[in-house]
Coordinates of C-alpha atoms and ligand atoms in Angstrom, one line a residue:
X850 CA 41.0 -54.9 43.9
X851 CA 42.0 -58.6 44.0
X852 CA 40.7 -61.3 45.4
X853 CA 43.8 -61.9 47.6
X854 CA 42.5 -58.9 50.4
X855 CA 38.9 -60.5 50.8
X856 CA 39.9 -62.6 53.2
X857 CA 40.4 -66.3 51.6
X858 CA 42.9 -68.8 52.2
X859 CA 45.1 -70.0 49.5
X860 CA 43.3 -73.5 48.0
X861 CA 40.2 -70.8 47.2
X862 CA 42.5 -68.2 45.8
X863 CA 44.1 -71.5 43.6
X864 CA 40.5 -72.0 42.9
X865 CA 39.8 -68.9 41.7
X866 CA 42.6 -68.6 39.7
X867 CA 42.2 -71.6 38.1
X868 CA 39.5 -69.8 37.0
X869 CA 40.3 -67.1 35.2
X870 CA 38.7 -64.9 37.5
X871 CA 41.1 -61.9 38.0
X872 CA 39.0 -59.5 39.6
X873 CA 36.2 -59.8 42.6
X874 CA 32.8 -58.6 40.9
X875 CA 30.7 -55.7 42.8
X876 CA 29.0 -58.7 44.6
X877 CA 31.8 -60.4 45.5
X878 CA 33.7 -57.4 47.2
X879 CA 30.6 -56.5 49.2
X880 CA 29.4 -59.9 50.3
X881 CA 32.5 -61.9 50.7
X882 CA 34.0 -59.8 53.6
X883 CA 30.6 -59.3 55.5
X884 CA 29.9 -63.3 55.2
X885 CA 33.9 -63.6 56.6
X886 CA 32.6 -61.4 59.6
X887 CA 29.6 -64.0 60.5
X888 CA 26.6 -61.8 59.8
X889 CA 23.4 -62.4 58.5
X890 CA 23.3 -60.8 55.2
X891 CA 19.9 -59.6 53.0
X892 CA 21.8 -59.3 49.6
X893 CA 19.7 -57.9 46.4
X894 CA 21.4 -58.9 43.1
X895 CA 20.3 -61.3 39.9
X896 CA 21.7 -64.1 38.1
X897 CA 25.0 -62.7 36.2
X898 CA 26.1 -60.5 39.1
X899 CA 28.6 -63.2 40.7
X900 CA 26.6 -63.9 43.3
X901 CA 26.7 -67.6 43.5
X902 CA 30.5 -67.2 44.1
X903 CA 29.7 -64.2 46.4
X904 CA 28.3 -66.7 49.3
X905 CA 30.0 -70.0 48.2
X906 CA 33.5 -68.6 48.5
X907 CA 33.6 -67.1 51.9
X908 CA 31.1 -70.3 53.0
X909 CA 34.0 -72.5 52.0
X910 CA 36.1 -70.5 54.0
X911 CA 34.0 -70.9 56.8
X912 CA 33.7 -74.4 57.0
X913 CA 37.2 -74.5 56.3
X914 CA 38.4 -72.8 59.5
X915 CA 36.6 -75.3 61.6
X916 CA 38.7 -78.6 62.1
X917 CA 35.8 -81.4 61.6
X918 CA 37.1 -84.8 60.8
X919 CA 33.8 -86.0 60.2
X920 CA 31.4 -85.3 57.2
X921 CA 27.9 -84.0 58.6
X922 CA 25.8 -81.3 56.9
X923 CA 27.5 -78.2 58.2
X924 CA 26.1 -76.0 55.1
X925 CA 22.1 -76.0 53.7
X926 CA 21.4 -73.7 50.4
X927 CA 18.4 -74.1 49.4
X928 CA 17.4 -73.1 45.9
X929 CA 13.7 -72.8 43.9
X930 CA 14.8 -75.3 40.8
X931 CA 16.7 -78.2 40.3
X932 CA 18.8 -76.3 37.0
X933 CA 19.5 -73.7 40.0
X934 CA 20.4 -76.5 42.7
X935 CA 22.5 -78.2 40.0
X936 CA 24.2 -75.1 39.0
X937 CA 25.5 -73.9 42.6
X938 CA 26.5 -77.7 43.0
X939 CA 28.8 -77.3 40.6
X940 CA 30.1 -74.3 41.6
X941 CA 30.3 -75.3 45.2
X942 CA 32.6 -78.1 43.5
X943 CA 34.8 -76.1 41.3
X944 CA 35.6 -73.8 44.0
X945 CA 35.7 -76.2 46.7
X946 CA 38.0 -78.8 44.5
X947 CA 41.1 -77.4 46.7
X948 CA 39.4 -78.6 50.0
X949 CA 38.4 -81.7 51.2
X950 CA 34.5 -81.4 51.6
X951 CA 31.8 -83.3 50.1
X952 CA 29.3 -82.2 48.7
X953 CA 25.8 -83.5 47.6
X954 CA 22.9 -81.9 45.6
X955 CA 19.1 -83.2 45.8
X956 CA 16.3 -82.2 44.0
X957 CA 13.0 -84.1 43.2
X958 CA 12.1 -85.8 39.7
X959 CA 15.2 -88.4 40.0
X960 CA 15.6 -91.2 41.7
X961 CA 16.1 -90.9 44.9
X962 CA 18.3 -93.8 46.3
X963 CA 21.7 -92.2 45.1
X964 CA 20.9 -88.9 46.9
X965 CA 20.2 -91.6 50.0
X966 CA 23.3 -93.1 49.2
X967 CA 25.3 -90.1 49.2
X968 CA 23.6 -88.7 52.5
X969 CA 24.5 -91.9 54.4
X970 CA 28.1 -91.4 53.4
X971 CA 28.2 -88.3 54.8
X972 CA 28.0 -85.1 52.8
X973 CA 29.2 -81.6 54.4
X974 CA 27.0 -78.9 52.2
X975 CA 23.6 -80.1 51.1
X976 CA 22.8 -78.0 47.7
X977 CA 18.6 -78.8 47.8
X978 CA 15.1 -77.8 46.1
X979 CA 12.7 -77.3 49.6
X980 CA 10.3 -80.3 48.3
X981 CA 12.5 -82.8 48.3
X982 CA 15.1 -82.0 51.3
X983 CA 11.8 -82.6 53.2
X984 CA 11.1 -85.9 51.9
X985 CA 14.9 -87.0 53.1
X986 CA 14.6 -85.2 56.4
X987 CA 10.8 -87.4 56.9
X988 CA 12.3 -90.0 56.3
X989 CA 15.5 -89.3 58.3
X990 CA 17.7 -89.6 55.6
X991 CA 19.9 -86.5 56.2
X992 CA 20.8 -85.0 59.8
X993 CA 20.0 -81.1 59.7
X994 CA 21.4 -80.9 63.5
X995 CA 24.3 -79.5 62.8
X996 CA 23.8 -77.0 60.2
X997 CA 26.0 -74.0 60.9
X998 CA 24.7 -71.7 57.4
X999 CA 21.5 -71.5 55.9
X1000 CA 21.6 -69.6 52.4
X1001 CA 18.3 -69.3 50.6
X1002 CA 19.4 -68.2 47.3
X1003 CA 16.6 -66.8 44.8
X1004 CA 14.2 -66.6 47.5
X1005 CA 11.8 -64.3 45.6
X1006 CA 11.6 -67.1 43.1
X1007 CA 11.2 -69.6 46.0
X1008 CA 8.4 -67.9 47.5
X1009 CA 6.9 -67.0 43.9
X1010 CA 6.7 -71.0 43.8
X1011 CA 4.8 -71.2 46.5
X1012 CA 7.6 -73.1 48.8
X1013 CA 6.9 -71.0 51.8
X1014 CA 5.6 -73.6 53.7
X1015 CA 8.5 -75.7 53.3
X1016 CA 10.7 -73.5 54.0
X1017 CA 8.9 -73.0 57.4
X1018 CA 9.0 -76.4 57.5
X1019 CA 12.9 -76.9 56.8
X1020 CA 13.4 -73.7 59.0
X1021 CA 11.9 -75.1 62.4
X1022 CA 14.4 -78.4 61.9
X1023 CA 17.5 -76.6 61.5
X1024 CA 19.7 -75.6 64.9
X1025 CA 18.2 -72.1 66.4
X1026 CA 22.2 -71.0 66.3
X1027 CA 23.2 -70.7 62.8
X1028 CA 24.6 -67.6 60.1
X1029 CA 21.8 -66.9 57.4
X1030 CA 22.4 -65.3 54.0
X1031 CA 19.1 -64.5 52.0
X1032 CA 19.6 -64.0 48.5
X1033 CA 17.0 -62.2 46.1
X1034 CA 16.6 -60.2 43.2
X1035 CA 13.6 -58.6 43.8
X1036 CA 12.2 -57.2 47.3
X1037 CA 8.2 -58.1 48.0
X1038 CA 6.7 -57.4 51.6
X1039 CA 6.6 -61.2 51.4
X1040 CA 10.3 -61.5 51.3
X1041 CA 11.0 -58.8 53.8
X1042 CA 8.4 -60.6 56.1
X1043 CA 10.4 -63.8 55.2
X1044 CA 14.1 -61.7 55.9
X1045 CA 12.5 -60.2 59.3
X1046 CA 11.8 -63.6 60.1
X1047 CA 15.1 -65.3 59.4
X1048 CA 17.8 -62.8 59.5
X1049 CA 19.5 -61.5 62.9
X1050 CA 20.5 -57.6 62.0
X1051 CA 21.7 -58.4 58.8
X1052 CA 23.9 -56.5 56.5
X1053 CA 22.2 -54.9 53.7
X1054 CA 23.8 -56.0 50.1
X1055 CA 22.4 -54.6 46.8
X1056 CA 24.4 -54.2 44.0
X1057 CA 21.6 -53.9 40.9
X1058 CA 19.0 -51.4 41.6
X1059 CA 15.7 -54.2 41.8
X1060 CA 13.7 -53.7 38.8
X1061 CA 16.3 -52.6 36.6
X1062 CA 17.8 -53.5 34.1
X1063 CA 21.9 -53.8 32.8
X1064 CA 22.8 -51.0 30.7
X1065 CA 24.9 -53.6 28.9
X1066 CA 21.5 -54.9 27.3
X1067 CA 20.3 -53.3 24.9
X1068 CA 16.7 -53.7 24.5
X1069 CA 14.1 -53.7 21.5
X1070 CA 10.7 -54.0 20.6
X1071 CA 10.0 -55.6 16.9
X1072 CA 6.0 -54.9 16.7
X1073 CA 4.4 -57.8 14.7
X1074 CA 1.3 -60.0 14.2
X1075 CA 1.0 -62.7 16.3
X1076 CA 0.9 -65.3 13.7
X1077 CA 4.1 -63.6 12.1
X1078 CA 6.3 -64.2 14.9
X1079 CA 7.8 -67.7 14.2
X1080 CA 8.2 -66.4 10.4
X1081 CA 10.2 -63.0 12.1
X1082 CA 12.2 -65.2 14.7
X1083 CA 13.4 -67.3 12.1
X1084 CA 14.4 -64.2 9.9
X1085 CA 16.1 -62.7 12.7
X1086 CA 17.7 -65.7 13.8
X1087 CA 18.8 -66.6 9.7
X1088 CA 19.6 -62.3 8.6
X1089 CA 21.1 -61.5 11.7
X1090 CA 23.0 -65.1 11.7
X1091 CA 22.2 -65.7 15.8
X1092 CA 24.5 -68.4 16.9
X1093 CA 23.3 -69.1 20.4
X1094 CA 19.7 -67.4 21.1
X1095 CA 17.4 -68.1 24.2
X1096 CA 13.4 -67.6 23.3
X1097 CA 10.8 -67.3 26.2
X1098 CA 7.5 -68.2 25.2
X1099 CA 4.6 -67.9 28.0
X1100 CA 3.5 -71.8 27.8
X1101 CA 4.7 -75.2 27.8
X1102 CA 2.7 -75.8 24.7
X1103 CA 3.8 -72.8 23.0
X1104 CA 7.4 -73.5 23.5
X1105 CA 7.4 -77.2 22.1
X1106 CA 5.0 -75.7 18.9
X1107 CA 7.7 -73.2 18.5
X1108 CA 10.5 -75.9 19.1
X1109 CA 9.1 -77.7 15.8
X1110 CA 8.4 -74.8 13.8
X1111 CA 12.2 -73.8 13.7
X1112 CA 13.2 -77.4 13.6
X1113 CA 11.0 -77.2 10.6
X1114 CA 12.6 -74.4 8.9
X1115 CA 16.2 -76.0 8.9
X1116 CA 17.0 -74.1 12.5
X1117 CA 18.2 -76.3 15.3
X1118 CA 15.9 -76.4 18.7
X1119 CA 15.2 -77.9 22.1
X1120 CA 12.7 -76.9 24.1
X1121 CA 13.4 -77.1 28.2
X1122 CA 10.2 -76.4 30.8
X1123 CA 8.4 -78.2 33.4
X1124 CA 6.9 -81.5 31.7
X1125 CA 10.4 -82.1 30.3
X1126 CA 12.2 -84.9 32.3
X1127 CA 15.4 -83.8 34.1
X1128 CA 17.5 -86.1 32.0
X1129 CA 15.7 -84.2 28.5
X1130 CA 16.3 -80.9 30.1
X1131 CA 19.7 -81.8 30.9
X1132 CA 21.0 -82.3 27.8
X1133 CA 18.8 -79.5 26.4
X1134 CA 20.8 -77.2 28.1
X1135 CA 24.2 -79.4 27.6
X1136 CA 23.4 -79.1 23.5
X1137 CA 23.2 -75.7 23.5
X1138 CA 25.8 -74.5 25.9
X1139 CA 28.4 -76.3 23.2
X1140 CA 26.4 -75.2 20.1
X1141 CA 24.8 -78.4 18.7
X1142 CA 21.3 -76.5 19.1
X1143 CA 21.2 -72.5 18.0
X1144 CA 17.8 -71.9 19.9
X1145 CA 17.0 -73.3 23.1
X1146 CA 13.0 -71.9 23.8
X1147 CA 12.0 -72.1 27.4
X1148 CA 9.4 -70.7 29.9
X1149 CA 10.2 -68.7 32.5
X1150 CA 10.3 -71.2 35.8
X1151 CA 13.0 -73.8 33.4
X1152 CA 14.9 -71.0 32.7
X1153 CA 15.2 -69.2 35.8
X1154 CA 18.7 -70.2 37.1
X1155 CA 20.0 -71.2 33.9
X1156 CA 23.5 -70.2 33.7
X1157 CA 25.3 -69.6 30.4
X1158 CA 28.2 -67.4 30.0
X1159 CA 28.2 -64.4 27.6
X1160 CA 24.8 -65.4 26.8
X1161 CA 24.5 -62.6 23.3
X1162 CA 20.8 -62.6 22.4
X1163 CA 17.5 -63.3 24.5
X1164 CA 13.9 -63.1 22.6
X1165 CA 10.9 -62.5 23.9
X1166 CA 8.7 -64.6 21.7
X1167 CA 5.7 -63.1 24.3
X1168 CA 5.9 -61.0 27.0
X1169 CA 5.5 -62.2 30.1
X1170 CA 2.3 -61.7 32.0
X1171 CA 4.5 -60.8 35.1
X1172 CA 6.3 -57.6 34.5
X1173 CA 8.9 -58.8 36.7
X1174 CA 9.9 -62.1 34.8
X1175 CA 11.1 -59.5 31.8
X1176 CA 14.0 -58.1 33.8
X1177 CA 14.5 -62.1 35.0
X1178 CA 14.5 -63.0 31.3
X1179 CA 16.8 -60.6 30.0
X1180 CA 18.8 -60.8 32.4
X1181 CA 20.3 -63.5 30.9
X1182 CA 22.0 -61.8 28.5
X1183 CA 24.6 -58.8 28.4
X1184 CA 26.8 -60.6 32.2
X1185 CA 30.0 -59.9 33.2
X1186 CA 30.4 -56.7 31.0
X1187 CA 29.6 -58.4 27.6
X1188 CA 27.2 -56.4 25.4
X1189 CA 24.0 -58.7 24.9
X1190 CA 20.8 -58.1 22.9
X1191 CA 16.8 -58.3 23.9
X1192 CA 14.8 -58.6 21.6
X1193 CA 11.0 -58.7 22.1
X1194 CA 8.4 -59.7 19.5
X1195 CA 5.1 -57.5 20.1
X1196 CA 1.7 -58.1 18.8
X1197 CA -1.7 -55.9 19.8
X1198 CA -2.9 -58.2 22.4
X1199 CA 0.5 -57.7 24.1
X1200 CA 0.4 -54.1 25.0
X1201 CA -0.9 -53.6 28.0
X1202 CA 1.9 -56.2 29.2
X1203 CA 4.9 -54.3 27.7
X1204 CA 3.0 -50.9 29.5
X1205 CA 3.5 -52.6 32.5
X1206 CA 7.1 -54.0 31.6
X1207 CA 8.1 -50.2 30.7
X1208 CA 6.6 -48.9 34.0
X1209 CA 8.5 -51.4 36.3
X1210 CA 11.8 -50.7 34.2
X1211 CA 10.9 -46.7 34.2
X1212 CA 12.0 -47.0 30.7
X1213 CA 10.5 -46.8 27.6
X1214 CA 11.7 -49.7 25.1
X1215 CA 13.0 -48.3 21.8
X1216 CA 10.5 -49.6 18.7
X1217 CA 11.6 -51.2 15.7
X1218 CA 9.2 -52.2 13.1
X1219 CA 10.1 -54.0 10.2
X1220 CA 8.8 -53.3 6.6
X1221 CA 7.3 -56.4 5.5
X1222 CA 6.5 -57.5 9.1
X1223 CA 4.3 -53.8 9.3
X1224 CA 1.5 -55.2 12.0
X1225 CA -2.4 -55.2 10.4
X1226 CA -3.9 -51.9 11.6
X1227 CA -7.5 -53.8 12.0
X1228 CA -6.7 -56.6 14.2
X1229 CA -8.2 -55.7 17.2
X1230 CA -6.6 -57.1 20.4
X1231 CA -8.1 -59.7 22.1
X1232 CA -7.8 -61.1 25.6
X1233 CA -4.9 -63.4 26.5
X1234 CA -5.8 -67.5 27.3
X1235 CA -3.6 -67.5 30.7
X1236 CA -5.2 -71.7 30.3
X1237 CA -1.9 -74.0 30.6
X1238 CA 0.2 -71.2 31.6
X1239 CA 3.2 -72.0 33.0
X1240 CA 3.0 -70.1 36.6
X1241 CA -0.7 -70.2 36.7
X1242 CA -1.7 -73.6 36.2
X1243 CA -0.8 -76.5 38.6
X1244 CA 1.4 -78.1 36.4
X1245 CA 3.8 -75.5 37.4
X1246 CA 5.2 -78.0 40.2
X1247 CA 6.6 -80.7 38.0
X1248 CA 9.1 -78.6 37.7
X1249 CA 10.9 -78.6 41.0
X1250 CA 8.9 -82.2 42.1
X1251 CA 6.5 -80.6 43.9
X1252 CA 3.4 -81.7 42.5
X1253 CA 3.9 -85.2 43.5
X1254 CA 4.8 -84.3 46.9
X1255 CA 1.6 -82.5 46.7
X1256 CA -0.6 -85.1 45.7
X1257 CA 1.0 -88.5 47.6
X1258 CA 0.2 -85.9 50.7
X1259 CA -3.2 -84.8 49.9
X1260 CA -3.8 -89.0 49.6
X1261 CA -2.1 -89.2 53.0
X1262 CA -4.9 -86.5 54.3
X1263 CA -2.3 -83.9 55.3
Ligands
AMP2019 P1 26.1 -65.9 38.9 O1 25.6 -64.5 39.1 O2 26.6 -66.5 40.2 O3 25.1 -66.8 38.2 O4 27.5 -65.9 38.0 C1 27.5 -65.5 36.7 C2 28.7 -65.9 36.0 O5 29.8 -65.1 36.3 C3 29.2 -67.4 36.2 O6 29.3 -68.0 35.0 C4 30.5 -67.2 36.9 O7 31.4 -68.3 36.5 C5 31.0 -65.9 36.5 N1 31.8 -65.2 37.5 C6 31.6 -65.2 38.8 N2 32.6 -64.5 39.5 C7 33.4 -63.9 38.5 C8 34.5 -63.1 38.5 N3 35.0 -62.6 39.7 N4 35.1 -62.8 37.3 C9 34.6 -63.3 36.2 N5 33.5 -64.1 36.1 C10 32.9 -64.4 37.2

């Protein structure tokens, strides 16, 4: 099937070739017609799966049917993180670089007079993090009275965040007549109480099975001491000669400590999470999408969203706490039909986390253990500090610019 019977006019099929992109992915062929048809649509698929194309492409088409001379905010997507927001920005571009629409992304943590800027010139799609598209609407910056689509895209994530309340918020300012497209990757009564909410009779989209994982992964468990770990990453990373390798620790701390420990042993690392500034994460993720660093290590809010082609090996330095965030974090490997590798680096306090993982996945992970990394048969497990954790601690919110929102409000007394 080619993308020429989904429905698009020719500057997005231009687009799309310009590409590369010779095929519609199972995302794309389900969504992009259903969108075309004006429904509401409850679509289940991850990061990889195409989706950002499957709603930006037939939006595009949308707006483009519509003869507006003027530039007003016709399309809202609203995303959980600004790497996220960025990332469908561009994508809104590349494939919109055919038509004449503007387009302008906001998220909190930058200054905001540009984004102002940009809103008073008139923008037609408004890519946005909840926190901050509130402060502009307060302070009637943008006009949301003419919003025609709402997508929320990773709206498990946005919810997981705690942004419910602005989306509420953002919700009750829009225009009651609109089409909605809810994107997710995992299904919680909260979201389906957010869908029932949102979505008129939507069409049902789910390409991944939630809580699976790609068969082009292949997964792995390396058991090992905890303090061996850095020494086992870097002999993986140096035997195994890793070019490009993502590492998921559980902690802001933890990830900078490991950031120096490679940086230490000759191996080039950034770390990217929430106390990082925008500008630092930036060009984090910049020097290791064109090589310059081998080992980007990240916790699991930064690194939701992050988008890197062909992505070949992701480590799990820990587990996560939330069985969930392992099929997120893996995900980022083994896209678009290119093999990719998992590894995760076990130790004895960990195992009632990867029980958990293996019962969400219904899978057990096959075991690997080297020689001379053989774990200590008397360390007994012990309890793991969830202190300065990156989802459990309030700190969380620097990462999208909530926590300031948060706390000039509380001063206001809301
Ligand atoms: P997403 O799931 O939206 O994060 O997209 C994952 C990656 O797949 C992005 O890097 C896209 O550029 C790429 N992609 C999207 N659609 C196609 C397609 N039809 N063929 C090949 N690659 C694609």
């Amino acid at each position: 099937m080619s993308f020429s019977t989904l429905g698009l006019g020719a500057p997005l099929l231009k687009a799309i070739q310009e590409q590369g992109y010779s095929e519609p992915t199972p995302i794309q062929k389900q969504a992009i017609p259903v969108i075309l048809s004006k429904r509401d649509v409850l679509a289940g698929a991850q990061t990889g799966t195409g989706k950002t194309a499957g709603f930006t492409l037939p939006l595009l088409q949308m707006l483009s049917e519509k003869k507006v001379t003027d530039h007003r905010v016709r399309a809202l997507i609203l995303t959980p993180t600004r790497e996220l927001a960025a990332q469908v920005g561009e994508s809104v571009e590349l494939y919109g670089k055919h038509l004449p629409f503007r387009s302008s992304i906001i998220f909190g943590g930058v200054n905001i007079n540009s984004q102002i800027r940009q809103l008073k010139a008139g923008v037609d799609i408004v890519i946005a993090t909840p926190g901050r598209l509130l402060d502009h609407a307060n302070q009637k910056n943008i006009d949301l009275s003419k919003v025609e689509f709402l997508i929320l895209d990773e709206a498990d994530r946005m919810l997981d965040m705690g942004f419910i309340h602005d989306i509420k918020k953002i919700l009750s300012i829009l225009p009651k007549n609109r089409q909605n497209l809810l994107f997710s990757a995992t299904f919680s009564d909260e979201i389906k109480r957010l869908a029932d909410g949102l979505l008129n009779t939507p069409a049902l989209i789910e390409v991944a099975k939630r809580n699976t994982t790609s068969q082009n992964v292949k997964q792995i468990i390396h058991p090992v001491d905890k303090e061996r770990k850095k020494e086992l990453l870097t002999h993986l990373i140096t035997t195994e000669k890793w070019k490009q390798v993502l590492v998921f620790t559980r902690t802001k701390h933890g990830a900078n400590k490991l950031t120096g420990q490679l940086e230490k042993d000759g191996i080039t690392a950034a770390a990217i999470h929430g106390n990082k500034s925008q500008n630092a994460r930036t060009k984090a993720l910049a020097d290791f999408k064109n090589g310059e660093v081998r080992v980007l290590v990240a916790t699991d809010i930064a690194a939701r969203g992050i988008d890197i082609d062909q992505l070949p090996h992701v480590v799990n330095f820990e587990l996560p706490n939330i069985a969930e965030d392992y099929v997120h974090r893996i995900g980022r490997t083994g896209r678009a039909g290119n093999g990719g590798q998992a590894v995760s680096l076990v130790c004895v306090d960990e195992h009632e986390y990867l029980k958990s993982i293996e019962k969400l996945i219904k899978q057990e992970i096959p075991k690997h253990t080297f020689k001379e990394f053989t774990p200590d048969p008397f360390i007994k497990a012990e309890p793991i500090q969830q202190r300065g954790n990156s989802r459990n601690n309030n700190s969380r919110g620097n990462s999208n610019g909530r926590n300031k929102r948060a706390s000039s409000s509380n001063r206001r007394g809301r």
